[in-house]
Every structure is written in structure tokens, then in C-alpha cells.
PDB file of C-alpha atoms in Angstrom:
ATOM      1  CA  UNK A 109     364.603  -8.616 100.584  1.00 64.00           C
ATOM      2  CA  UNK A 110     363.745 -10.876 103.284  1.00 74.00           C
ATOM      3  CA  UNK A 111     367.032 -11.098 105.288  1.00 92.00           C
ATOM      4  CA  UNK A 112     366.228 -13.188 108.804  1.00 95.00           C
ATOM      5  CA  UNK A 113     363.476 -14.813 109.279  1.00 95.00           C
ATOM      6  CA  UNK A 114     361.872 -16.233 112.418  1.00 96.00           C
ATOM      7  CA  UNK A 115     358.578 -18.647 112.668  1.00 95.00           C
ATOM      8  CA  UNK A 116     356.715 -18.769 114.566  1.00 96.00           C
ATOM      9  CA  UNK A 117     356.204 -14.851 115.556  1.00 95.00           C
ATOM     10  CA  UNK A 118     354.211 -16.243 118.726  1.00 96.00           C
ATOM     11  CA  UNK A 119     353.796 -19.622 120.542  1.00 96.00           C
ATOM     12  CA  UNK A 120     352.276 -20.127 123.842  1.00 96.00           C
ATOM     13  CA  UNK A 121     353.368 -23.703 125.141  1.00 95.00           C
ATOM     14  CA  UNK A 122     352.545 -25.574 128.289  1.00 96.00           C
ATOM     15  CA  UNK A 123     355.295 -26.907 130.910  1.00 97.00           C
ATOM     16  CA  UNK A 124     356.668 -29.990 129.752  1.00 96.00           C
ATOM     17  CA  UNK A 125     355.916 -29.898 125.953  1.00 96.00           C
ATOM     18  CA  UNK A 126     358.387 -28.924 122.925  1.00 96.00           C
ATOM     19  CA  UNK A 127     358.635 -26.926 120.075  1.00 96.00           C
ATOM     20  CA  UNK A 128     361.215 -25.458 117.481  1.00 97.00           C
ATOM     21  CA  UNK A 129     361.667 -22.228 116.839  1.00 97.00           C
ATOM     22  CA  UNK A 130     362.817 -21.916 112.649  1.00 97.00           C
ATOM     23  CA  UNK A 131     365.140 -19.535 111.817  1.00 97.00           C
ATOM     24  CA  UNK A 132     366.359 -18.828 108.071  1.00 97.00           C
ATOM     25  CA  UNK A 133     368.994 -15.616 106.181  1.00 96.00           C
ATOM     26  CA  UNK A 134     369.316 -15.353 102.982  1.00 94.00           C
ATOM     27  CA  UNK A 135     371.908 -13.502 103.186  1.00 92.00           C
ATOM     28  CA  UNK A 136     374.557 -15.863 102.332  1.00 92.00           C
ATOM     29  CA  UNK A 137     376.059 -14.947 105.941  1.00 92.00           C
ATOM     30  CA  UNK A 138     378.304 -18.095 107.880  1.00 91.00           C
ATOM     31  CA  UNK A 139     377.692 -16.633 111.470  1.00 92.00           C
ATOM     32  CA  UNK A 140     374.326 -17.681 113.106  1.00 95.00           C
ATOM     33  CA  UNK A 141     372.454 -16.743 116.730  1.00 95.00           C
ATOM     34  CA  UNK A 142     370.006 -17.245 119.178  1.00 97.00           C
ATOM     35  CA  UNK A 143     369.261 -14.927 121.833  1.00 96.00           C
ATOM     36  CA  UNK A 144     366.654 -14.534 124.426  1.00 97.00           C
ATOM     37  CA  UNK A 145     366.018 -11.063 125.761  1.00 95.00           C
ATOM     38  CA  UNK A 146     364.398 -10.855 129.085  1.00 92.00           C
ATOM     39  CA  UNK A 147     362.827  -6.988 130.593  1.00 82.00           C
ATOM     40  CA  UNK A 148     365.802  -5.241 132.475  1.00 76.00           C
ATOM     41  CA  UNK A 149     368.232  -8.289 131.212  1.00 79.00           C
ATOM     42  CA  UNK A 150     369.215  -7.128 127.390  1.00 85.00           C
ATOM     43  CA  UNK A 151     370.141 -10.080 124.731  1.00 92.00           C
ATOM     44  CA  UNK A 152     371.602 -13.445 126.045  1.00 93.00           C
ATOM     45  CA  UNK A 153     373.857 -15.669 123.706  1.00 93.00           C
ATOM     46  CA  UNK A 154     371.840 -19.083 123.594  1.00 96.00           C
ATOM     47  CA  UNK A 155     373.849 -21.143 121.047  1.00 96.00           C
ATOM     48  CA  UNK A 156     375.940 -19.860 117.913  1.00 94.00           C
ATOM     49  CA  UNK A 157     377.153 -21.011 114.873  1.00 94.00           C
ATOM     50  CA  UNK A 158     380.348 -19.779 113.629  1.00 89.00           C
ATOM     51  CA  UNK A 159     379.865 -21.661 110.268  1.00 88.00           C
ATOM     52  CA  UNK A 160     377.860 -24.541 108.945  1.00 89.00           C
ATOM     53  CA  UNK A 161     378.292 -27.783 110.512  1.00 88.00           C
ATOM     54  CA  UNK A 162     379.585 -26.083 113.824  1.00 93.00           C
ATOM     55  CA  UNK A 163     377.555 -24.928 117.085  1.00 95.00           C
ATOM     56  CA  UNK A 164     378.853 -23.941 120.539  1.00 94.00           C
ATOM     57  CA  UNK A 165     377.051 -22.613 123.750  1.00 94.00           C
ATOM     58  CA  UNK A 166     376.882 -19.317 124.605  1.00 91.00           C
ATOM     59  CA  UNK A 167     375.853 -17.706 127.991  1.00 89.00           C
ATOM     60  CA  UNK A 168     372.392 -19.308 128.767  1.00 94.00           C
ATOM     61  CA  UNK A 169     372.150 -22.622 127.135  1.00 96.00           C
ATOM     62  CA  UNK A 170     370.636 -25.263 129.650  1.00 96.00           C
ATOM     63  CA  UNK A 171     367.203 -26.219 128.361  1.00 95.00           C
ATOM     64  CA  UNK A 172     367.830 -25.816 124.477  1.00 97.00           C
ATOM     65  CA  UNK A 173     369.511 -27.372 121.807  1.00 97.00           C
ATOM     66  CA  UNK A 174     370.072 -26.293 118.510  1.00 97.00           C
ATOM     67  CA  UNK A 175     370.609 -27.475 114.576  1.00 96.00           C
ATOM     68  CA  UNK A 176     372.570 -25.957 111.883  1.00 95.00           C
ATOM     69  CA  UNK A 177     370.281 -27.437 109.303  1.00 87.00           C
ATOM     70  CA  UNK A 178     372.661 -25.951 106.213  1.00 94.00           C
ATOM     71  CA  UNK A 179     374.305 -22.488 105.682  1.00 94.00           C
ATOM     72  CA  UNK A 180     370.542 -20.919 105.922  1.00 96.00           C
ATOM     73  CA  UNK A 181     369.040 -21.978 108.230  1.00 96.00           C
ATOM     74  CA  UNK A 182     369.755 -22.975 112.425  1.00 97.00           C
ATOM     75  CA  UNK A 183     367.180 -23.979 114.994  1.00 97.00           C
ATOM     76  CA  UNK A 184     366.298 -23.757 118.292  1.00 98.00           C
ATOM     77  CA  UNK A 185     364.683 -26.226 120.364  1.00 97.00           C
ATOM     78  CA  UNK A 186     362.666 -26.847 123.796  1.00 96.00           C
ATOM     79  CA  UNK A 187     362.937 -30.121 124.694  1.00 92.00           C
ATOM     80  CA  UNK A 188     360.504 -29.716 127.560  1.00 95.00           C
ATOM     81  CA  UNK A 189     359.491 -25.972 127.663  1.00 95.00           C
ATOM     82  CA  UNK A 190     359.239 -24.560 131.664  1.00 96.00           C
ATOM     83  CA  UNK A 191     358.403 -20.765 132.766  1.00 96.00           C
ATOM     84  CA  UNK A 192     361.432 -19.732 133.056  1.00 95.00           C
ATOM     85  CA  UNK A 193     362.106 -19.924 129.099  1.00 97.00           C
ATOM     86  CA  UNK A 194     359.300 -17.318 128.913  1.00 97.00           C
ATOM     87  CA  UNK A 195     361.219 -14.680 126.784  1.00 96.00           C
ATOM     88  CA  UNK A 196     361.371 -13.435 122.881  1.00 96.00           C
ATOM     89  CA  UNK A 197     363.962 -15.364 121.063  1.00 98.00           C
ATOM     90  CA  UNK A 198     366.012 -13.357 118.286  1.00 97.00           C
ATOM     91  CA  UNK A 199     367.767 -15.220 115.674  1.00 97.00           C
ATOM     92  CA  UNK A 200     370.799 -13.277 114.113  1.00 95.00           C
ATOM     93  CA  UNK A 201     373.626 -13.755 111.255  1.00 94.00           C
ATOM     94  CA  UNK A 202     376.184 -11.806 110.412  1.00 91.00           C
ATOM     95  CA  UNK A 203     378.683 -12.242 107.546  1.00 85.00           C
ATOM     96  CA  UNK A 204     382.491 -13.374 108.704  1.00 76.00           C
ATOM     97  CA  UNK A 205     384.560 -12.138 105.800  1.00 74.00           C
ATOM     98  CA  UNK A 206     386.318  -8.723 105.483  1.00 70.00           C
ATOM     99  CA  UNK A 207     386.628  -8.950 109.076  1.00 68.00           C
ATOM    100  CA  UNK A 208     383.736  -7.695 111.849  1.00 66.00           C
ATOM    101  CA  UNK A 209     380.292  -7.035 110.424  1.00 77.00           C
ATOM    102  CA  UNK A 210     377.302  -6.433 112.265  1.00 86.00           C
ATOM    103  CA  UNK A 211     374.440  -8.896 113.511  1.00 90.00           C
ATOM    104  CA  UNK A 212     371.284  -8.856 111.462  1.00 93.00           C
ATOM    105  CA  UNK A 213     368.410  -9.600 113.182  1.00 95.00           C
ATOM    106  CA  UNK A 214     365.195 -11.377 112.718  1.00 95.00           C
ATOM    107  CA  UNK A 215     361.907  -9.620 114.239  1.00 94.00           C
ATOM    108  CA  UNK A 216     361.746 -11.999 117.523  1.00 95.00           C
ATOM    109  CA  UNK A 217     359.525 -14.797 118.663  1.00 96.00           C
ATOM    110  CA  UNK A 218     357.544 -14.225 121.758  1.00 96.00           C
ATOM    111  CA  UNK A 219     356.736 -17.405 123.531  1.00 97.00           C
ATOM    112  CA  UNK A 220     355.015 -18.033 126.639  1.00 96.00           C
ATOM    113  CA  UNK A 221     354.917 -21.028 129.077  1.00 96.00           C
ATOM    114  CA  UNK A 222     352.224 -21.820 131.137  1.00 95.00           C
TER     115      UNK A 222
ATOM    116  CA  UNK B 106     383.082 -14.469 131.794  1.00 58.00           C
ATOM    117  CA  UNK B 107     383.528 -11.285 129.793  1.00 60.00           C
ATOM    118  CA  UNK B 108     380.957  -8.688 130.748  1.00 84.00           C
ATOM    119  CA  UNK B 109     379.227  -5.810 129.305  1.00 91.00           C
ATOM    120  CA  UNK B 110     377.684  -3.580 131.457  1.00 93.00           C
ATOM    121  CA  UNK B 111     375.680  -0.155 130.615  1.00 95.00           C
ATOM    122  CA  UNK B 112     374.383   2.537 132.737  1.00 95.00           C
ATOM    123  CA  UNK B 113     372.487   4.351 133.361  1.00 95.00           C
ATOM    124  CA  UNK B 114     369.697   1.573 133.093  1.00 93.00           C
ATOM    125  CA  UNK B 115     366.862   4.544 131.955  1.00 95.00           C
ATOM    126  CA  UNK B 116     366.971   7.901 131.624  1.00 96.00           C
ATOM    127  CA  UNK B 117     364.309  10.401 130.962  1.00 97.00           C
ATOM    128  CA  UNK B 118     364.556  13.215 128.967  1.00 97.00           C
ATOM    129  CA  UNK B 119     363.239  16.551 127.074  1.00 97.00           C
ATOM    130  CA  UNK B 120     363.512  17.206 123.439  1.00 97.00           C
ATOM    131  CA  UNK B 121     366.416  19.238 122.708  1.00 97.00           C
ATOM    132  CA  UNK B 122     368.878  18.048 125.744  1.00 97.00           C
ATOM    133  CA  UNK B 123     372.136  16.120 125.068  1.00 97.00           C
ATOM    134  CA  UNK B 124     371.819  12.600 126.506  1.00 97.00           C
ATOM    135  CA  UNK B 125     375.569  10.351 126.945  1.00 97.00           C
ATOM    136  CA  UNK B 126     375.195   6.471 127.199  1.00 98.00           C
ATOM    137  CA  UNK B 127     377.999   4.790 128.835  1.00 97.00           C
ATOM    138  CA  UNK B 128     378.977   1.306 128.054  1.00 96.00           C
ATOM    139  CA  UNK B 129     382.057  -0.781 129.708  1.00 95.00           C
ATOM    140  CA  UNK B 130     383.014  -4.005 129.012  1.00 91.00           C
ATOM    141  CA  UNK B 131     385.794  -6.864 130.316  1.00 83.00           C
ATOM    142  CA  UNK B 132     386.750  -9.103 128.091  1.00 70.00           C
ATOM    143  CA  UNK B 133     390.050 -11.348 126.376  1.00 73.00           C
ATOM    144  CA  UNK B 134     390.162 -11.218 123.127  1.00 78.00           C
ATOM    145  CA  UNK B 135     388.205  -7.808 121.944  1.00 81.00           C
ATOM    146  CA  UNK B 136     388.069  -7.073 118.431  1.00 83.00           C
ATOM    147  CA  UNK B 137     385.197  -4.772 118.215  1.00 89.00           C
ATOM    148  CA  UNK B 138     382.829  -2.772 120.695  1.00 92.00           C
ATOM    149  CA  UNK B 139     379.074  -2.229 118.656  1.00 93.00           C
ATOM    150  CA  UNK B 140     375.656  -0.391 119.709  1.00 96.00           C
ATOM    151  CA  UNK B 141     372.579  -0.925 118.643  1.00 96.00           C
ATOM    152  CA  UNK B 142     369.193   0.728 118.697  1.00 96.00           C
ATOM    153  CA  UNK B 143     366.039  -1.204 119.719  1.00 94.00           C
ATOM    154  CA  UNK B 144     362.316  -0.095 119.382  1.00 92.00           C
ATOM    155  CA  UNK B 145     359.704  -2.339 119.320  1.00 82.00           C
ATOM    156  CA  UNK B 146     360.914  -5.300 117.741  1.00 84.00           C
ATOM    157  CA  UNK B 147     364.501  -6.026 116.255  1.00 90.00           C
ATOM    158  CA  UNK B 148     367.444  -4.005 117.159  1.00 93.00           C
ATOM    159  CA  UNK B 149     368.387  -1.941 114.539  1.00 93.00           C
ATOM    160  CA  UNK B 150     372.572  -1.843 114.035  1.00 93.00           C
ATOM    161  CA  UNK B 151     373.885   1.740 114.723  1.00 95.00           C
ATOM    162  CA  UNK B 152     377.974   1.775 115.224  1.00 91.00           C
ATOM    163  CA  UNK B 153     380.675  -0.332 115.671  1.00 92.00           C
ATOM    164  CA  UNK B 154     384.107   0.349 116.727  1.00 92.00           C
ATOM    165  CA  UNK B 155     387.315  -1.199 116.597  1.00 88.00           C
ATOM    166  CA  UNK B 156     389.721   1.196 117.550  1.00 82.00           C
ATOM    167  CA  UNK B 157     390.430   3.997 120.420  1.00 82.00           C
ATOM    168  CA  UNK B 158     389.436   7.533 120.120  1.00 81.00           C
ATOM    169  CA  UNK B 159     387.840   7.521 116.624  1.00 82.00           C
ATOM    170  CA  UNK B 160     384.659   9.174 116.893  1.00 86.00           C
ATOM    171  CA  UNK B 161     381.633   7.397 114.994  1.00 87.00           C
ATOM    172  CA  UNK B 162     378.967   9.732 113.793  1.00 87.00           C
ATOM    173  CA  UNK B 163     375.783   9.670 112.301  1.00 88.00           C
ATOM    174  CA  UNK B 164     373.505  12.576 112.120  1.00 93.00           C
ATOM    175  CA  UNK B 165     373.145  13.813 115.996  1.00 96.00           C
ATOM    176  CA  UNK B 166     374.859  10.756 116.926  1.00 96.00           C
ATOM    177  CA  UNK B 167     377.915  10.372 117.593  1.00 96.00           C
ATOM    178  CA  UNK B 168     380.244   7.240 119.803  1.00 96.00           C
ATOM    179  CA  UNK B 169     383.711   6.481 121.086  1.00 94.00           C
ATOM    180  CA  UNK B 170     385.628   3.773 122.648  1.00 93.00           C
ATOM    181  CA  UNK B 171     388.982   4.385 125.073  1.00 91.00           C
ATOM    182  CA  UNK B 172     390.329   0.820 124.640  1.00 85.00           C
ATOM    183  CA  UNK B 173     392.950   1.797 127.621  1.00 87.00           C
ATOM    184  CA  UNK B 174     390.053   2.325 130.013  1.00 87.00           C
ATOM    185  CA  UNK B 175     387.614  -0.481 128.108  1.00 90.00           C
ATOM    186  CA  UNK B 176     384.691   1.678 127.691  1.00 92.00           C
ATOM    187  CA  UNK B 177     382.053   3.407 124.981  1.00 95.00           C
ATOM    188  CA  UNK B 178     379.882   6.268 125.065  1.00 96.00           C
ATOM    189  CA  UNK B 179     377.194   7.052 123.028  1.00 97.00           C
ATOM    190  CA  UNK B 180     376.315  10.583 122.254  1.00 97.00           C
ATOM    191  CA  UNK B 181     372.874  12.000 120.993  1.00 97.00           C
ATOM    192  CA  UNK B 182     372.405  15.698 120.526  1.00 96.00           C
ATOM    193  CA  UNK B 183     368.996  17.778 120.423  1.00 97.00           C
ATOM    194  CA  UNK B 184     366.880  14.781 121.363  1.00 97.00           C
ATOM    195  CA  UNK B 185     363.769  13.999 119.969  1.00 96.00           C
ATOM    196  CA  UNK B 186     360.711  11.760 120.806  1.00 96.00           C
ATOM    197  CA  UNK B 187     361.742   9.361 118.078  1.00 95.00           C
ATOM    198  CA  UNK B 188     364.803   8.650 119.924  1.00 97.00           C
ATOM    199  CA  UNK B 189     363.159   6.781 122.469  1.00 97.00           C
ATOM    200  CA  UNK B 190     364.298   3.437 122.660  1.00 96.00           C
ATOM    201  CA  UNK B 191     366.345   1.267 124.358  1.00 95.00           C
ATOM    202  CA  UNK B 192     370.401   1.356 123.257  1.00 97.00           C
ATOM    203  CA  UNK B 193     372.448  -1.762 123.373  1.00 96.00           C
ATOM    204  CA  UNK B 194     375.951  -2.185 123.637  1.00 95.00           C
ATOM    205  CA  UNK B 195     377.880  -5.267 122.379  1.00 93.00           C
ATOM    206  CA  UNK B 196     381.323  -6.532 122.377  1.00 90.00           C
ATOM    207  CA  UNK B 197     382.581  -8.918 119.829  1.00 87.00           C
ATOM    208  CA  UNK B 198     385.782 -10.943 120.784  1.00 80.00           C
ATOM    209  CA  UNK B 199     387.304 -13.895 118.615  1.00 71.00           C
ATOM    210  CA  UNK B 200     383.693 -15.558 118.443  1.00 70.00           C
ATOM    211  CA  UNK B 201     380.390 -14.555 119.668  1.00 79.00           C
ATOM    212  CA  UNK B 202     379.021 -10.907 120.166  1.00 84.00           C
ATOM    213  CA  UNK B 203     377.917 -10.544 124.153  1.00 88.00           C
ATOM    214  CA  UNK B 204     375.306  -7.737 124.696  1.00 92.00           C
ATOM    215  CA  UNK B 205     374.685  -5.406 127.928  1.00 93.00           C
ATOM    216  CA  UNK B 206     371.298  -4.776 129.369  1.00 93.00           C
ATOM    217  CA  UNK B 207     370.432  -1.694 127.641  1.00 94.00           C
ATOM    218  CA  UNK B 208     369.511   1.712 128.412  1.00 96.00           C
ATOM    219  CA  UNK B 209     366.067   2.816 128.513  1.00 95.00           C
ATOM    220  CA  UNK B 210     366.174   6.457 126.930  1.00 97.00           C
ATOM    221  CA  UNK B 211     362.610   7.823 126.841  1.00 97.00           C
ATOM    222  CA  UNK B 212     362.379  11.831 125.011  1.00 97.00           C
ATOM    223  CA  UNK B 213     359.771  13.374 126.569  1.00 96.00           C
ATOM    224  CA  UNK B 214     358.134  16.351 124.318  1.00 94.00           C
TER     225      UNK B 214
END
């Protein structure tokens, strides 16, 4: 019963380099997030993916991009990582049909840039 | 830009008192107001509304939304220490689901 998953759990990065962060449901769900969650600043909407093969921006998107890989699995990536992406990164889903469900979240990647 | 915005930011309390969470949001196109409980890691899903003056409840929670006025609260009776957390509102409109900052709710014994 795995639901989201997010790798890696940790990263520390220096300024300038990339990484992805992976993020897989197997919940069969159409609707997939990232956030970033800062202290004192709640969850900001990164990118989203109302259904495979689409992605739009959300509140907070300069510095990533992102890949709906199929209907399991979307990405997030830092082309060249600086301090201010510093921040735990949630991946969510969420089912579309029979109207509004909930977001299911993953259990966060903490990254750090030096 | 729609906005969600929650107060009181923290708020400390005493096992037993009744603690009320406010959360008011602007936005086009609401279809559904939701809060969420975070601990440590994930938030944990906890209500979600869609229409006015239907109160949610589970256990010694309880929440409402006034669509008129465009705001939830979120009610917890006889706190205790395991309701420490922070609680997150969200609004969901045609698309994606914008969250507030939170309030900090520590239960002190």
C-alpha cells in the first residue's frame, strides 16, 4: 500500500548543479503536484498535472521544470540548483472523478543548497 | 491571484481548552475549501467542504465554511498534546488546490 512516493528523501546539492526529484502513485489518480513548503510560508504550487500528457505552472515555478513521465509518475527538476530552492518538496495526486477528492501526499524531500 | 490566508499564525494552548482556526480565502472559481493536518512529515487530509453552513465533524473536530463571507473555521474541543501540529487550509478552484501558511497549534500539558 505504497500510495506516493518520493526519492530521494534527502539531497544536499551545491549552487549551480542539478538533480531530479522522482515522484510515483499508484493510485491510479490523473491529478499530480509539486509543492515546496518553506517555515512560516505553508505549501506552494510548483507545477501540476491535471492529467497525463498535460503540465501547467502554479505559484512558484521559476527555476524548475517538470515531466509527466506516464499516468504514475511526474518529476521535478533543478536545472541549476541556488539557495533559495532550499525547501522540502511534496509530491501529491489526487483522483479527478466523482468530483473533488483530496490530495495524497508523499512524505517530502528535504534538499539543501550550498 | 487567489489567496488563502490563516490566522492566527500559532497559538499555544492547555489540554482541555477549545482552540478555533480561522481560514479565508479569495478566489474565482471555488469549488471546494479543505484542511489538513501536518506533523512531522506529510500532511495528513482532515475535511473538505463544498458547501455553506454544513458542519464537518470528526471526533472533537469539527469545521465550517460561510461561502457569503469566504471563510472556514476549524474547531477542536478538549485539546490534547497530540493535537499539536500545524493546520492547513486549502482552496480548490477549477484546477489546482492553493494552500495558506498554516497555523502552529502547540497543546501544552
Amino acid at each position: 500500500n505504497a500510495g506516493v512516493t518520493q526519492t530521494p528523501k534527502f539531497q544536499v546539492l551545491k549552487t549551480g548543479q542539478s538533480m531530479t526529484l522522482q515522484c510515483a502513485q499508484d493510485m491510479n489518480h490523473n491529478s499530480m503536484y509539486w509543492y515546496r513548503q518553506d517555515p512560516g510560508m505553508g505549501l506552494r504550487l510548483i507545477y501540476y498535472s491535471a492529467s497525463e500528457g498535460t503540465t501547467d505552472k502554479g505559484e512558484v515555478p521559476n527555476g524548475y521544470n517538470v515531466s509527466r513521465l506516464n499516468k504514475r509518475e511526474f518529476s521535478l527538476r533543478l536545472e541549476s540548483a541556488a539557495p533559495s530552492q532550499t525547501s522540502v518538496y511534496f509530491c501529491a495526486s489526487r483522483t479527478t472523478s466523482g468530483g473533488v477528492r483530496e490530495l495524497f501526499f508523499g512524505e517530502g524531500s528535504r534538499l539543501t543548497v550550498l | 491571484e487567489d489567496k488563502v490566508v490563516q490566522s492566527p499564525l500559532s497559538l499555544v494552548v492547555h489540554e482541555g481548552d477549545t482552540v478555533t482556526l480561522n481560514c479565508s480565502y479569495e478566489v474565482t472559481n471555488f469549488r471546494s475549501l479543505l484542511w489538513y493536518k501536518q506533523e512531522k512529515k506529510a500532511p495528513t487530509f482532515l475535511f473538505m467542504l463544498t458547501s455553506s453552513g454544513i458542519e464537518k465533524k470528526s471526533g472533537r473536530l469539527s469545521s465550517i465554511l460561510d461561502k457569503k463571507e469566504l471563510f472556514s473555521i476549524l474547531n477542536i474541543t478538549a485539546t490534547q498534546t497530540g493535537d499539536s501540529a500545524v493546520y492547513l487550509c486549502a482552496e480548490y478552484n477549477n484546477n489546482d488546490m492553493r494552500f495558506g501558511a498554516g497555523t502552529r497549534l502547540t497543546v501544552k500539558p
